[in-house]
Coordinates of C-alpha atoms in Angstrom, one line a residue:
M15 CA 59.7 4.5 384.7
V16 CA 60.4 6.4 382.3
L17 CA 59.4 6.2 378.6
E18 CA 61.0 3.6 376.6
P19 CA 60.6 4.1 372.3
E20 CA 62.5 1.1 371.3
S21 CA 59.4 -0.7 372.1
I22 CA 58.0 0.9 369.1
E23 CA 60.5 -1.1 367.2
S24 CA 59.0 -4.1 369.0
P25 CA 62.4 -6.3 369.7
T26 CA 60.5 -9.2 369.2
L27 CA 60.1 -8.8 365.9
D28 CA 57.0 -10.5 365.7
A29 CA 54.1 -8.0 367.2
P30 CA 52.0 -6.2 364.6
L31 CA 53.1 -2.9 363.7
P32 CA 50.6 -0.1 364.2
G33 CA 49.6 1.6 361.1
R34 CA 51.5 -0.7 358.8
E35 CA 48.6 -4.5 359.3
S36 CA 47.5 -4.3 355.6
E37 CA 51.6 -4.4 354.2
Q38 CA 53.1 -7.2 356.9
E39 CA 49.8 -9.1 356.1
T40 CA 50.8 -9.0 351.9
L41 CA 54.8 -10.0 352.7
R42 CA 53.4 -12.8 354.9
V43 CA 51.3 -14.5 352.2
L44 CA 53.9 -14.0 349.9
L45 CA 56.9 -15.5 352.3
E46 CA 54.1 -18.3 352.7
S47 CA 53.8 -18.7 349.2
T48 CA 57.8 -18.6 348.6
M49 CA 58.1 -21.3 351.1
G50 CA 55.9 -23.2 349.0
G51 CA 58.2 -22.5 346.2
S52 CA 56.6 -19.8 344.1
G53 CA 58.5 -16.4 344.8
A54 CA 57.6 -12.9 343.9
V55 CA 59.1 -9.0 343.9
V56 CA 58.0 -6.3 346.0
L57 CA 58.5 -2.6 345.9
I58 CA 58.7 -0.8 348.8
S59 CA 58.6 2.9 348.6
G60 CA 58.3 5.6 350.6
D61 CA 59.8 9.1 352.2
A62 CA 62.9 8.6 354.7
G63 CA 62.3 7.4 358.0
I64 CA 59.2 6.0 357.1
G65 CA 59.2 2.4 357.9
K66 CA 60.9 0.7 355.2
T67 CA 63.4 -1.0 356.9
T68 CA 61.3 -1.5 360.5
L69 CA 58.6 -3.5 357.6
T70 CA 61.9 -5.7 355.5
D71 CA 62.8 -6.5 359.3
R72 CA 59.7 -8.3 360.1
V73 CA 59.3 -10.4 357.0
A74 CA 63.3 -11.1 357.2
N75 CA 62.4 -12.4 360.9
Q76 CA 59.3 -14.4 359.9
A77 CA 61.5 -16.1 356.6
R78 CA 64.1 -16.9 358.5
L79 CA 61.8 -18.7 361.3
A80 CA 60.3 -20.4 358.2
G81 CA 63.9 -22.1 357.7
A82 CA 65.0 -19.4 354.8
L83 CA 67.9 -17.8 353.9
V84 CA 67.9 -14.4 354.4
L85 CA 70.2 -11.6 352.0
T86 CA 70.4 -8.3 352.5
G87 CA 72.5 -5.5 350.2
W88 CA 72.6 -2.4 351.0
C89 CA 73.0 1.1 348.9
F90 CA 74.5 4.3 349.9
N91 CA 74.2 7.6 349.7
N92 CA 77.8 10.4 349.7
T93 CA 79.3 7.5 348.6
M94 CA 80.9 6.4 344.6
G95 CA 80.8 2.4 345.1
Q96 CA 81.9 0.4 342.8
P97 CA 79.2 -0.8 340.8
Y98 CA 77.2 -4.5 341.4
S99 CA 78.4 -3.4 345.1
P100 CA 75.0 -4.1 347.0
W101 CA 75.1 -7.6 345.0
L102 CA 78.8 -8.3 345.9
E103 CA 77.7 -8.0 349.4
I104 CA 75.1 -10.7 349.0
R105 CA 77.6 -12.5 347.2
D106 CA 79.9 -12.4 349.8
S107 CA 77.4 -13.7 352.5
V108 CA 76.2 -16.8 350.1
E109 CA 79.7 -17.8 349.9
R110 CA 79.5 -17.9 353.9
A111 CA 76.6 -19.9 354.0
Y112 CA 76.7 -22.3 350.8
P113 CA 80.6 -22.1 349.6
G114 CA 81.1 -21.9 345.8
L115 CA 77.4 -23.1 345.5
L116 CA 76.4 -19.4 343.9
G117 CA 79.4 -20.3 341.1
P118 CA 81.3 -17.7 339.8
G119 CA 78.9 -14.7 338.9
L120 CA 80.4 -11.5 339.5
T121 CA 83.8 -13.0 340.4
D122 CA 86.9 -12.3 338.0
A123 CA 89.5 -13.7 336.5
S124 CA 91.3 -12.9 339.9
G125 CA 89.2 -14.9 342.0
G126 CA 90.2 -18.3 340.2
F127 CA 87.4 -18.1 338.0
P128 CA 87.3 -17.0 334.4
G129 CA 85.8 -13.2 333.7
P130 CA 82.6 -13.2 331.9
G131 CA 82.9 -13.1 328.3
S132 CA 80.0 -10.4 327.9
K133 CA 77.3 -8.8 329.6
A134 CA 74.8 -11.4 329.1
E135 CA 77.2 -13.9 330.4
L136 CA 77.5 -12.0 333.5
L137 CA 73.6 -11.7 334.3
D138 CA 73.2 -15.4 333.1
R139 CA 75.2 -16.7 335.7
V140 CA 74.2 -14.5 338.7
S141 CA 70.5 -15.5 337.8
T142 CA 71.8 -19.0 337.0
G143 CA 73.6 -19.0 340.7
F144 CA 70.4 -17.8 342.2
S145 CA 68.6 -20.5 340.8
N146 CA 70.9 -23.3 341.9
L147 CA 71.0 -21.5 345.6
T148 CA 67.2 -21.6 345.8
G149 CA 67.7 -25.2 344.9
E150 CA 69.1 -25.9 348.2
T151 CA 66.8 -23.2 350.2
P152 CA 64.4 -20.8 350.0
V153 CA 65.7 -17.2 349.8
L154 CA 64.7 -14.2 351.1
L155 CA 66.4 -11.6 349.2
V156 CA 66.4 -7.8 350.2
L157 CA 67.9 -4.7 348.4
E158 CA 67.5 -1.8 350.6
D159 CA 67.4 1.9 349.3
I160 CA 68.2 1.2 345.3
H161 CA 67.6 5.1 344.6
W162 CA 71.0 4.9 345.7
A163 CA 71.9 2.1 343.4
D164 CA 74.1 1.9 340.7
S165 CA 73.0 1.3 337.0
A166 CA 74.8 -1.9 336.7
S167 CA 73.1 -3.1 340.2
L168 CA 69.3 -2.2 338.7
E169 CA 70.3 -3.8 335.4
L170 CA 71.0 -7.0 337.2
L171 CA 67.9 -6.5 339.2
R172 CA 65.8 -6.5 336.6
H173 CA 67.5 -9.7 335.1
V174 CA 67.2 -11.3 338.3
S175 CA 63.6 -10.7 339.3
R176 CA 62.1 -12.4 335.8
R177 CA 63.0 -16.0 337.6
A178 CA 61.2 -15.0 340.5
H179 CA 57.7 -16.4 340.3
S180 CA 59.2 -20.1 338.8
L181 CA 61.5 -20.2 341.9
P182 CA 61.4 -19.9 346.2
L183 CA 62.7 -16.9 345.8
L184 CA 61.3 -13.4 347.2
I185 CA 62.8 -10.2 346.4
V186 CA 62.3 -6.9 348.9
V187 CA 63.2 -4.0 347.1
T188 CA 63.2 -0.7 349.2
Y189 CA 63.5 2.8 347.6
R190 CA 62.6 6.8 347.9
E191 CA 60.3 7.8 344.8
D192 CA 61.1 11.4 345.7
D193 CA 64.6 11.0 346.3
P194 CA 66.7 13.9 344.9
H195 CA 69.4 11.8 343.9
E196 CA 67.4 9.3 342.4
V197 CA 69.5 7.4 339.5
E198 CA 69.0 7.4 335.9
G199 CA 66.9 4.6 334.9
L200 CA 65.0 4.2 338.3
H201 CA 61.9 5.1 336.7
H202 CA 61.7 2.9 333.9
L203 CA 62.9 0.4 336.1
H204 CA 60.2 -0.2 338.6
L205 CA 57.7 0.1 335.0
D206 CA 59.9 -2.9 334.0
L207 CA 59.7 -4.7 337.2
V208 CA 56.0 -4.7 337.0
R209 CA 55.4 -5.3 333.7
E210 CA 58.1 -8.4 333.8
A211 CA 58.1 -9.1 336.9
R212 CA 54.9 -8.5 337.7
A213 CA 56.0 -6.9 340.7
Q214 CA 53.8 -6.0 343.9
R215 CA 53.9 -2.4 345.1
I216 CA 53.6 -1.5 348.8
D217 CA 53.4 2.6 349.1
L218 CA 54.3 3.2 352.9
R219 CA 52.3 6.6 354.1
P220 CA 52.4 8.6 357.3
L221 CA 51.2 7.1 360.4
S222 CA 47.2 8.1 360.5
P223 CA 46.6 9.9 364.3
E224 CA 44.5 6.5 365.0
A225 CA 48.1 4.2 364.4
V226 CA 50.3 7.1 366.3
R227 CA 47.6 6.4 369.1
E228 CA 48.1 3.0 369.1
V229 CA 51.9 3.2 369.6
V230 CA 51.5 5.7 372.8
S231 CA 49.1 3.1 374.1
R232 CA 51.3 0.1 374.3
V233 CA 54.3 2.3 375.5
A234 CA 53.0 6.0 377.5
P235 CA 52.0 5.8 381.1
G236 CA 49.7 8.1 382.8
D237 CA 46.2 8.4 382.1
N238 CA 43.6 8.5 378.9
V239 CA 43.9 12.0 378.6
T240 CA 47.5 12.3 378.9
R241 CA 48.5 9.3 376.2
E242 CA 45.9 11.5 374.0
T243 CA 48.0 14.7 374.7
L244 CA 51.0 12.6 373.6
A245 CA 50.1 11.2 370.5
S246 CA 48.7 14.6 369.4
Y247 CA 52.0 16.2 369.8
L248 CA 53.7 13.2 368.3
H249 CA 51.6 13.1 365.1
R250 CA 51.8 17.1 365.0
R251 CA 55.8 17.0 365.1
S252 CA 56.7 14.2 363.5
E253 CA 53.7 14.6 360.5
G254 CA 53.2 10.8 361.3
N255 CA 57.2 9.7 360.5
P256 CA 57.9 6.8 362.4
F257 CA 61.7 7.5 362.7
F258 CA 61.0 11.0 363.3
M259 CA 58.4 9.9 366.2
V260 CA 61.0 7.6 367.7
E261 CA 63.1 10.2 368.0
L262 CA 61.0 12.9 369.3
M263 CA 59.9 9.9 372.2
R264 CA 63.5 8.9 373.2
D265 CA 64.4 12.8 373.4
I266 CA 61.4 12.6 376.4
S267 CA 62.5 9.7 377.7
R268 CA 66.2 11.0 377.8
D269 CA 65.3 14.2 379.5
D270 CA 62.9 12.4 382.0
L271 CA 59.4 13.9 381.5
M272 CA 57.2 11.0 381.0
H273 CA 56.5 9.1 384.2
V274 CA 53.6 6.8 385.8
D275 CA 52.1 9.0 387.8
L276 CA 52.5 12.6 385.0
E277 CA 50.0 15.0 385.6
H278 CA 48.0 16.1 382.6
S279 CA 48.8 19.9 383.6
R280 CA 52.7 18.6 383.1
A281 CA 51.8 16.5 379.7
Q282 CA 50.7 20.1 378.4
T283 CA 53.7 21.4 378.6
L284 CA 55.2 19.4 375.8
Q285 CA 53.0 21.3 373.3
S286 CA 55.6 24.9 373.9
R287 CA 58.5 22.2 374.3
P288 CA 60.9 23.5 371.6
V289 CA 61.2 20.4 369.6
P290 CA 62.4 20.7 366.3
V291 CA 60.2 19.9 363.2
L292 CA 62.8 18.1 361.5
V293 CA 64.8 15.1 362.0
R294 CA 68.1 17.5 361.5
Q295 CA 67.3 19.4 364.5
M296 CA 66.7 16.1 366.6
I297 CA 69.7 14.7 365.5
E298 CA 72.1 17.5 366.5
Q299 CA 70.3 17.7 369.6
R300 CA 71.1 14.2 370.5
V301 CA 75.0 14.9 369.7
D302 CA 75.1 18.2 371.3
R303 CA 75.0 15.7 374.1
L304 CA 78.0 13.7 374.0
T305 CA 82.0 14.8 375.0
D306 CA 83.7 17.6 372.4
E307 CA 85.8 14.6 371.2
T308 CA 83.1 12.0 370.0
R309 CA 81.5 14.8 368.5
A310 CA 84.6 15.7 366.4
L311 CA 85.3 12.3 365.8
L312 CA 81.7 11.5 364.4
N313 CA 82.2 14.3 362.4
V314 CA 84.8 12.7 360.8
A315 CA 83.4 9.6 360.4
A316 CA 79.8 11.2 358.7
I317 CA 82.7 12.3 355.7
I318 CA 83.6 8.7 355.4
G319 CA 80.3 7.2 354.9
Q320 CA 77.6 5.7 356.6
H321 CA 79.2 2.5 356.8
V322 CA 83.0 3.2 358.3
Q323 CA 85.7 0.7 358.4
I324 CA 87.6 1.9 362.2
D325 CA 91.1 1.6 361.3
L326 CA 90.5 4.0 358.1
W327 CA 89.0 6.7 361.1
Q328 CA 91.7 6.1 363.4
V329 CA 94.3 7.3 360.6
V330 CA 92.2 9.7 359.1
S331 CA 91.0 11.3 362.7
E332 CA 94.7 10.2 364.2
A333 CA 92.6 8.9 367.6
S334 CA 94.6 6.7 370.1
D335 CA 93.0 3.0 370.1
Q336 CA 91.2 4.5 373.6
T337 CA 90.1 7.5 372.1
L338 CA 88.2 5.9 369.6
A339 CA 86.7 3.1 371.6
S340 CA 85.4 5.6 374.2
V341 CA 84.0 7.5 371.4
I342 CA 82.2 4.3 369.7
E343 CA 80.4 3.3 373.5
E344 CA 79.2 6.7 373.4
A345 CA 78.1 7.0 370.6
V346 CA 76.6 3.1 370.3
S347 CA 74.7 4.0 373.9
S348 CA 73.4 7.3 372.2
H349 CA 71.9 5.7 369.6
L350 CA 73.9 7.0 366.9
L351 CA 75.9 3.9 365.7
V352 CA 75.7 0.4 365.8
E353 CA 79.0 -1.8 365.6
S354 CA 79.6 -5.1 363.3
A355 CA 80.0 -8.0 364.8
D356 CA 83.5 -8.8 364.0
G357 CA 84.3 -5.4 365.4
E358 CA 86.5 -4.0 362.4
R359 CA 83.4 -1.3 360.8
V360 CA 80.8 0.9 362.7
Q361 CA 77.9 2.1 360.9
F362 CA 75.1 4.9 361.7
V363 CA 72.2 3.7 363.1
H364 CA 70.1 5.7 360.4
G365 CA 71.1 7.3 356.8
L366 CA 69.7 10.4 358.0
I367 CA 72.0 10.4 361.0
Q368 CA 75.1 10.4 358.5
E369 CA 73.8 13.2 356.0
T370 CA 72.8 15.5 358.9
L371 CA 76.1 15.4 360.3
Y372 CA 77.9 15.4 357.1
N373 CA 75.6 18.6 356.2
G374 CA 75.9 20.3 359.6
Q375 CA 80.0 20.9 358.9
I376 CA 81.4 23.9 356.8
A377 CA 82.1 23.0 353.2
L378 CA 85.8 23.8 353.6
R379 CA 86.0 21.1 356.3
R380 CA 84.6 18.4 355.0
R381 CA 86.7 18.9 351.9
E382 CA 89.7 18.7 354.0
I383 CA 88.7 15.7 355.9
H384 CA 87.8 14.0 351.9
R385 CA 91.3 14.8 351.0
K386 CA 92.9 13.0 353.9
I387 CA 90.6 10.0 353.3
G388 CA 91.6 10.3 349.5
E389 CA 95.2 10.2 350.4
T390 CA 94.5 7.2 352.9
I391 CA 92.5 5.1 350.9
A392 CA 95.2 5.4 348.0
A393 CA 98.3 4.6 350.0
S394 CA 96.3 1.6 351.3
P395 CA 97.5 -2.1 349.0
A396 CA 95.2 -2.0 346.0
P397 CA 92.6 0.8 347.1
A398 CA 88.9 0.7 344.9
P399 CA 89.5 3.9 342.5
E400 CA 85.9 4.3 343.0
A401 CA 85.9 5.3 347.0
V402 CA 89.4 6.8 346.4
A403 CA 87.9 8.9 343.5
H404 CA 84.9 9.8 345.5
H405 CA 86.5 11.8 348.3
F406 CA 89.5 13.5 345.8
D407 CA 86.2 14.6 343.7
R408 CA 84.1 15.9 347.0
A409 CA 87.4 17.9 347.9
G410 CA 87.7 19.2 344.7
D411 CA 90.9 17.7 344.5
Q412 CA 92.4 17.1 340.7
R413 CA 94.2 13.8 341.8
A414 CA 89.7 12.4 341.6
I415 CA 90.2 12.8 337.7
E416 CA 93.2 9.7 337.3
W417 CA 90.7 8.2 339.7
L418 CA 87.6 8.5 338.3
T419 CA 88.8 7.4 335.1
E420 CA 90.3 4.5 336.8
A421 CA 87.1 4.2 337.8
A422 CA 85.6 4.1 334.5
S423 CA 87.6 1.8 332.8
R424 CA 87.0 -1.0 335.6
A425 CA 83.4 -0.3 335.4
L426 CA 83.7 -0.8 331.4
D427 CA 85.5 -4.0 332.0
I428 CA 82.2 -5.5 333.8
Y429 CA 79.9 -3.6 331.3
A430 CA 78.6 -1.2 333.8
S431 CA 78.7 1.1 330.8
R432 CA 76.4 3.9 332.3
D433 CA 78.7 4.1 335.4
A434 CA 81.5 4.2 333.3
I435 CA 80.1 7.2 331.6
R436 CA 78.9 9.2 334.7
A437 CA 82.9 8.8 336.1
V438 CA 84.5 10.1 332.8
D439 CA 81.5 12.7 333.1
R440 CA 82.2 13.6 336.6
A441 CA 86.0 13.8 335.5
A442 CA 85.9 16.1 333.2
T443 CA 83.6 18.7 335.2
L444 CA 86.3 18.8 337.7
A445 CA 89.1 19.1 334.6
E446 CA 87.2 22.5 333.7
R447 CA 86.4 23.8 337.3
T448 CA 89.9 23.3 338.4
G449 CA 91.8 24.0 334.6
A450 CA 93.4 20.4 334.4
D451 CA 93.4 18.2 331.5
L452 CA 90.8 15.5 331.5
P453 CA 93.3 12.4 330.5
L454 CA 92.9 11.0 326.8
R455 CA 92.0 7.5 327.8
A456 CA 88.9 9.1 329.7
L457 CA 87.8 10.5 326.3
L458 CA 88.2 7.0 324.5
L459 CA 86.4 4.9 327.5
R460 CA 83.5 7.3 327.3
A461 CA 83.4 6.8 323.7
R462 CA 83.2 2.7 323.9
A463 CA 80.9 2.8 326.6
N464 CA 78.6 4.9 324.3
E465 CA 79.3 2.0 321.6
M466 CA 78.1 -0.1 324.0
L467 CA 74.7 1.0 324.5
G468 CA 74.5 1.7 320.5
E469 CA 74.7 5.6 321.4
L470 CA 77.0 6.0 318.4
D471 CA 76.4 10.2 317.7
P472 CA 77.9 10.9 321.4
A473 CA 80.9 7.8 321.0
R474 CA 82.1 9.0 317.3
A475 CA 81.7 13.5 319.4
D476 CA 84.0 11.8 322.1
L477 CA 86.5 10.1 319.5
A478 CA 86.9 13.1 316.8
E479 CA 87.9 15.1 320.2
L480 CA 90.3 12.4 321.5
L481 CA 91.7 12.7 317.7
R482 CA 91.8 16.4 317.6
L483 CA 93.4 16.6 321.1
A484 CA 95.6 14.4 320.1
R485 CA 96.8 15.9 317.2
D486 CA 97.4 19.1 318.9
R487 CA 99.4 17.7 321.5
D488 CA 101.8 15.8 318.5
D489 CA 100.5 12.8 320.5
Q490 CA 100.8 10.4 317.3
T491 CA 100.3 7.3 319.0
I492 CA 96.7 8.3 320.8
E493 CA 95.9 9.5 317.2
C494 CA 96.6 6.5 316.1
Q495 CA 94.3 4.8 318.4
A496 CA 91.7 7.4 318.1
L497 CA 91.6 6.9 313.7
I498 CA 91.6 3.3 314.1
E499 CA 88.2 3.4 317.1
L500 CA 86.8 5.9 314.2
G501 CA 87.3 3.5 311.8
L502 CA 86.0 0.4 313.9
L503 CA 82.8 2.7 314.6
W504 CA 82.0 3.2 311.4
S505 CA 82.5 -0.2 310.3
G506 CA 79.2 -1.0 311.4
Q507 CA 77.5 1.8 309.2
D508 CA 80.1 2.7 306.0
Y509 CA 82.6 0.8 305.1
A510 CA 83.8 3.7 303.1
Q511 CA 83.7 6.1 305.5
A512 CA 85.8 3.1 308.1
G513 CA 88.4 2.3 304.8
Q514 CA 89.7 5.7 305.5
Y515 CA 90.3 6.2 309.1
L516 CA 92.1 2.9 309.2
R517 CA 94.1 3.8 306.0
Q518 CA 95.2 7.7 307.8
A519 CA 95.8 4.9 311.3
M520 CA 98.3 2.6 308.8
S521 CA 99.6 5.5 307.0
L522 CA 100.3 7.4 310.8
A523 CA 101.6 3.7 311.8
Q524 CA 104.2 3.6 309.1
G525 CA 106.0 6.4 310.5
L526 CA 105.9 5.6 314.5
D527 CA 108.8 3.7 315.8
D528 CA 106.7 1.3 317.8
Q529 CA 106.7 -2.1 315.6
L530 CA 103.7 -3.8 317.6
V531 CA 101.1 -0.6 316.9
Y532 CA 102.2 -1.2 313.4
A533 CA 101.1 -4.5 313.9
G534 CA 97.8 -4.0 315.4
C535 CA 97.3 -1.4 312.5
L536 CA 98.0 -4.1 309.9
N537 CA 95.4 -6.3 311.6
R538 CA 92.8 -3.8 311.8
I539 CA 93.3 -2.8 307.9
G540 CA 93.2 -6.9 307.2
N541 CA 89.8 -6.9 309.2
W542 CA 88.2 -4.1 306.8
R543 CA 90.3 -6.1 303.6
A544 CA 88.3 -9.2 304.5
N545 CA 84.6 -7.4 305.2
I546 CA 84.9 -6.1 302.0
G547 CA 85.9 -9.0 300.1
E548 CA 89.8 -8.1 299.4
L549 CA 90.7 -11.3 300.9
E550 CA 94.3 -11.7 299.1
E551 CA 95.4 -8.5 300.8
A552 CA 93.6 -9.1 304.3
S553 CA 95.7 -12.6 304.7
G554 CA 98.8 -10.3 303.5
A555 CA 98.5 -7.6 306.1
H556 CA 97.5 -10.3 309.1
Q557 CA 100.7 -12.4 307.7
E558 CA 103.1 -8.9 308.0
A559 CA 101.4 -8.3 311.5
L560 CA 101.8 -12.2 312.9
A561 CA 105.6 -12.3 311.7
I562 CA 106.2 -8.6 313.8
F563 CA 103.9 -10.5 316.8
E564 CA 106.5 -13.3 316.2
N565 CA 109.6 -11.5 316.5
A566 CA 108.7 -9.5 319.9
A567 CA 107.1 -12.8 321.4
N568 CA 103.7 -10.9 322.0
A569 CA 102.0 -14.5 322.7
D570 CA 98.7 -11.8 322.9
G571 CA 99.3 -10.2 319.3
V572 CA 100.0 -13.9 317.8
A573 CA 96.6 -15.5 319.2
D574 CA 94.4 -12.7 317.8
T575 CA 96.3 -12.8 314.5
L576 CA 96.1 -16.4 314.2
D577 CA 92.2 -15.9 314.9
L578 CA 92.3 -13.5 312.2
L579 CA 94.0 -15.4 309.5
G580 CA 92.1 -18.3 310.5
T581 CA 88.6 -16.3 309.5
V582 CA 89.9 -14.8 305.9
N583 CA 91.5 -18.8 305.2
F584 CA 88.0 -19.8 305.9
L585 CA 86.6 -17.2 303.9
A586 CA 89.0 -17.5 301.0
G587 CA 88.2 -21.3 300.8
N588 CA 92.0 -22.7 302.4
Y589 CA 89.8 -24.8 305.0
A590 CA 92.7 -26.8 306.0
A591 CA 95.2 -23.4 306.6
A592 CA 92.0 -22.2 308.8
V593 CA 92.3 -25.4 311.1
D594 CA 95.5 -24.6 311.2
C595 CA 95.5 -21.4 312.4
L596 CA 92.3 -22.1 314.9
E597 CA 94.3 -24.4 316.6
R598 CA 97.0 -22.7 317.5
S599 CA 95.5 -19.5 318.8
I600 CA 93.1 -21.9 320.8
V601 CA 96.5 -23.3 322.2
I602 CA 97.4 -19.6 323.2
S603 CA 94.4 -18.1 324.5
R604 CA 93.4 -21.5 326.8
Q605 CA 97.1 -20.9 328.2
Q606 CA 96.5 -16.9 328.4
N607 CA 92.5 -17.4 329.9
N608 CA 91.5 -15.5 327.2
R609 CA 87.6 -16.4 326.9
W610 CA 86.7 -13.8 324.5
R611 CA 89.0 -14.9 322.1
L612 CA 88.9 -18.7 322.7
A613 CA 85.0 -18.5 321.9
S614 CA 85.7 -17.2 318.9
S615 CA 88.2 -19.0 317.3
L616 CA 86.4 -22.1 318.6
S617 CA 83.1 -21.1 317.0
L618 CA 84.9 -20.7 313.4
L619 CA 86.6 -24.2 314.5
G620 CA 83.0 -25.6 314.8
V621 CA 81.7 -24.5 311.5
L622 CA 84.5 -26.4 309.4
G623 CA 83.5 -29.1 311.0
G624 CA 80.2 -29.4 309.2
D625 CA 79.4 -32.5 307.7
V626 CA 78.4 -31.2 304.3
D627 CA 81.5 -32.7 302.4
S628 CA 80.6 -31.2 298.7
T629 CA 81.4 -27.4 300.8
F630 CA 84.7 -28.9 302.4
E631 CA 87.7 -30.8 301.5
A632 CA 86.7 -34.1 302.4
D633 CA 90.5 -34.6 304.4
T634 CA 89.8 -31.4 306.3
V635 CA 86.9 -32.8 307.4
L636 CA 87.6 -36.5 308.1
S637 CA 90.6 -35.7 309.4
R638 CA 88.8 -35.2 313.1
P639 CA 86.0 -37.3 314.7
A640 CA 82.6 -36.0 314.8
E641 CA 82.6 -35.3 318.6
Y642 CA 86.2 -33.1 318.0
W643 CA 83.9 -30.8 315.5
I644 CA 80.8 -31.2 318.0
S645 CA 83.0 -29.7 321.2
C646 CA 83.6 -26.7 319.0
S647 CA 80.6 -25.8 318.1
I648 CA 79.7 -22.6 320.9
S649 CA 77.8 -19.8 319.8
P650 CA 80.0 -16.7 318.6
L651 CA 80.2 -13.3 321.3
K652 CA 79.3 -10.1 320.4
D653 CA 82.0 -7.5 320.3
R654 CA 81.5 -4.6 322.3
A655 CA 78.7 -2.5 319.3
G656 CA 76.4 -5.4 319.6
R657 CA 78.1 -7.2 316.2
I658 CA 78.5 -10.7 315.6
T659 CA 82.7 -11.3 314.4
H660 CA 85.8 -13.0 314.7
Y661 CA 87.5 -10.2 313.7
L662 CA 87.9 -7.6 316.8

């Protein structure tokens, strides 16, 4: 009989974990409360391999047995994931279990639902979706390794957590406190969750010598002296880290060192056995037992990431079906990989295995493979820019700059402003290192992202740099755009300064051979004039822009201009004209599913239906039933700088 360390992990998932009894009891009590309708938030922290996932696996098993829905989202190292990626994984799981119940949530318009009109709406959609879900079943929501999460995912976690106590929703979060890759904001999120969601902390520490002895007493044959010797060895070498300990015991069993009749003198030899202290060396020993072919292909898989699409692995490695199948079988039997139920993916058993294999390869080799992975993903249908950018960036390839810019654009579209800034920062660093040009669009994206966060100084700095570069390159279209953006940025602080930039943009646009750019400038200058009370001049600018957009059959420009004209007519007291413009804009906005503009037009139209006859023309107020005006009265949206507006 050989020592089987798998029994430490308890396949039944119901036996007490040595050294973790109090933590298990805390989670059991909270789960019981959740099943009764009152949820909680739990933060489980500790070093890599300390047993965070093992603990969550236990409470997940208990939750399933109690009839709760278990949802898990993972965050991964050595990847640049799409914003909200662990939540998208959770969303897909809910959709399989309760189709349509969660609502649109993070789904954009391409998924058949209108996209959110603001970050606040996106966050509320997801929170409402979980409220609906918990009306059907209690939920255990597990977010693993959030020290690798994107900022948008952390913000969504904070928002959803606020409702946990009033719902049958238990949220369990795991993270490493000392991870050098800790994302910005994780420390503040921890404080916010404790304060706002009354989150409970579970800080996992290394196993004590007593706990290690209990583990050994369960699985090791031999007499008490043999067990004590083995326990002392395991605790000293693993330093109480359960994952390290399991790996040490698996190594012992594989070498067939521990039999039922093992003598004390034989056990003593363990103390001089050259077992490495760090898990990296233990994993390398396991990998060394594999065939050369398997080791080489696992190295490629480690560069792809912790989760590996088999199709991508095969293309990059150029392995045949038979070769790859043999490699997967050997890696699974060696406890290095697990295969997904659908057979389309494999996953490294532990992130430390992937990290060890990745870091064990020379940099030039990694760069070569990263480049090939980036090219393969880029050539696929609808490639994820975040994934392509990550691999080209790791390869030091200039092509990462454009893909990082595209990733920033996608992040900004879903209000993940910090992720957008980080993507542009990475692009700028790579551009400087390789001597390439940073796309001007990247500066504009980072400026808008900083404006969303209220960081106006860095936003102005990026726009000033954008203006300088556009003039250096004699790109008058970009120069005009930079001037407009600077005007909009200053409009919240200094209308005189804003006017200077907008007039410069207008003067420049008049000389461009692009009527649509000119019409856009007319609308911006009209917006500015309306805000300083020059309503006649504003109306004239919008009327001229409307004629250009109508002549070009540009429906989007027509609807934007009509919305602006509706506002100017309202401010001027021309209520009948305002209603006409707004209703025409609403028709186009509904056709285009432009919810941002639709909200702007409907909100002002609702104001025009007020019930104070002395304020409005009687024929305008009475020309629609009361129900019509009430249906229009929705709250206006905010623009990207947080200002209530009908202009932008």
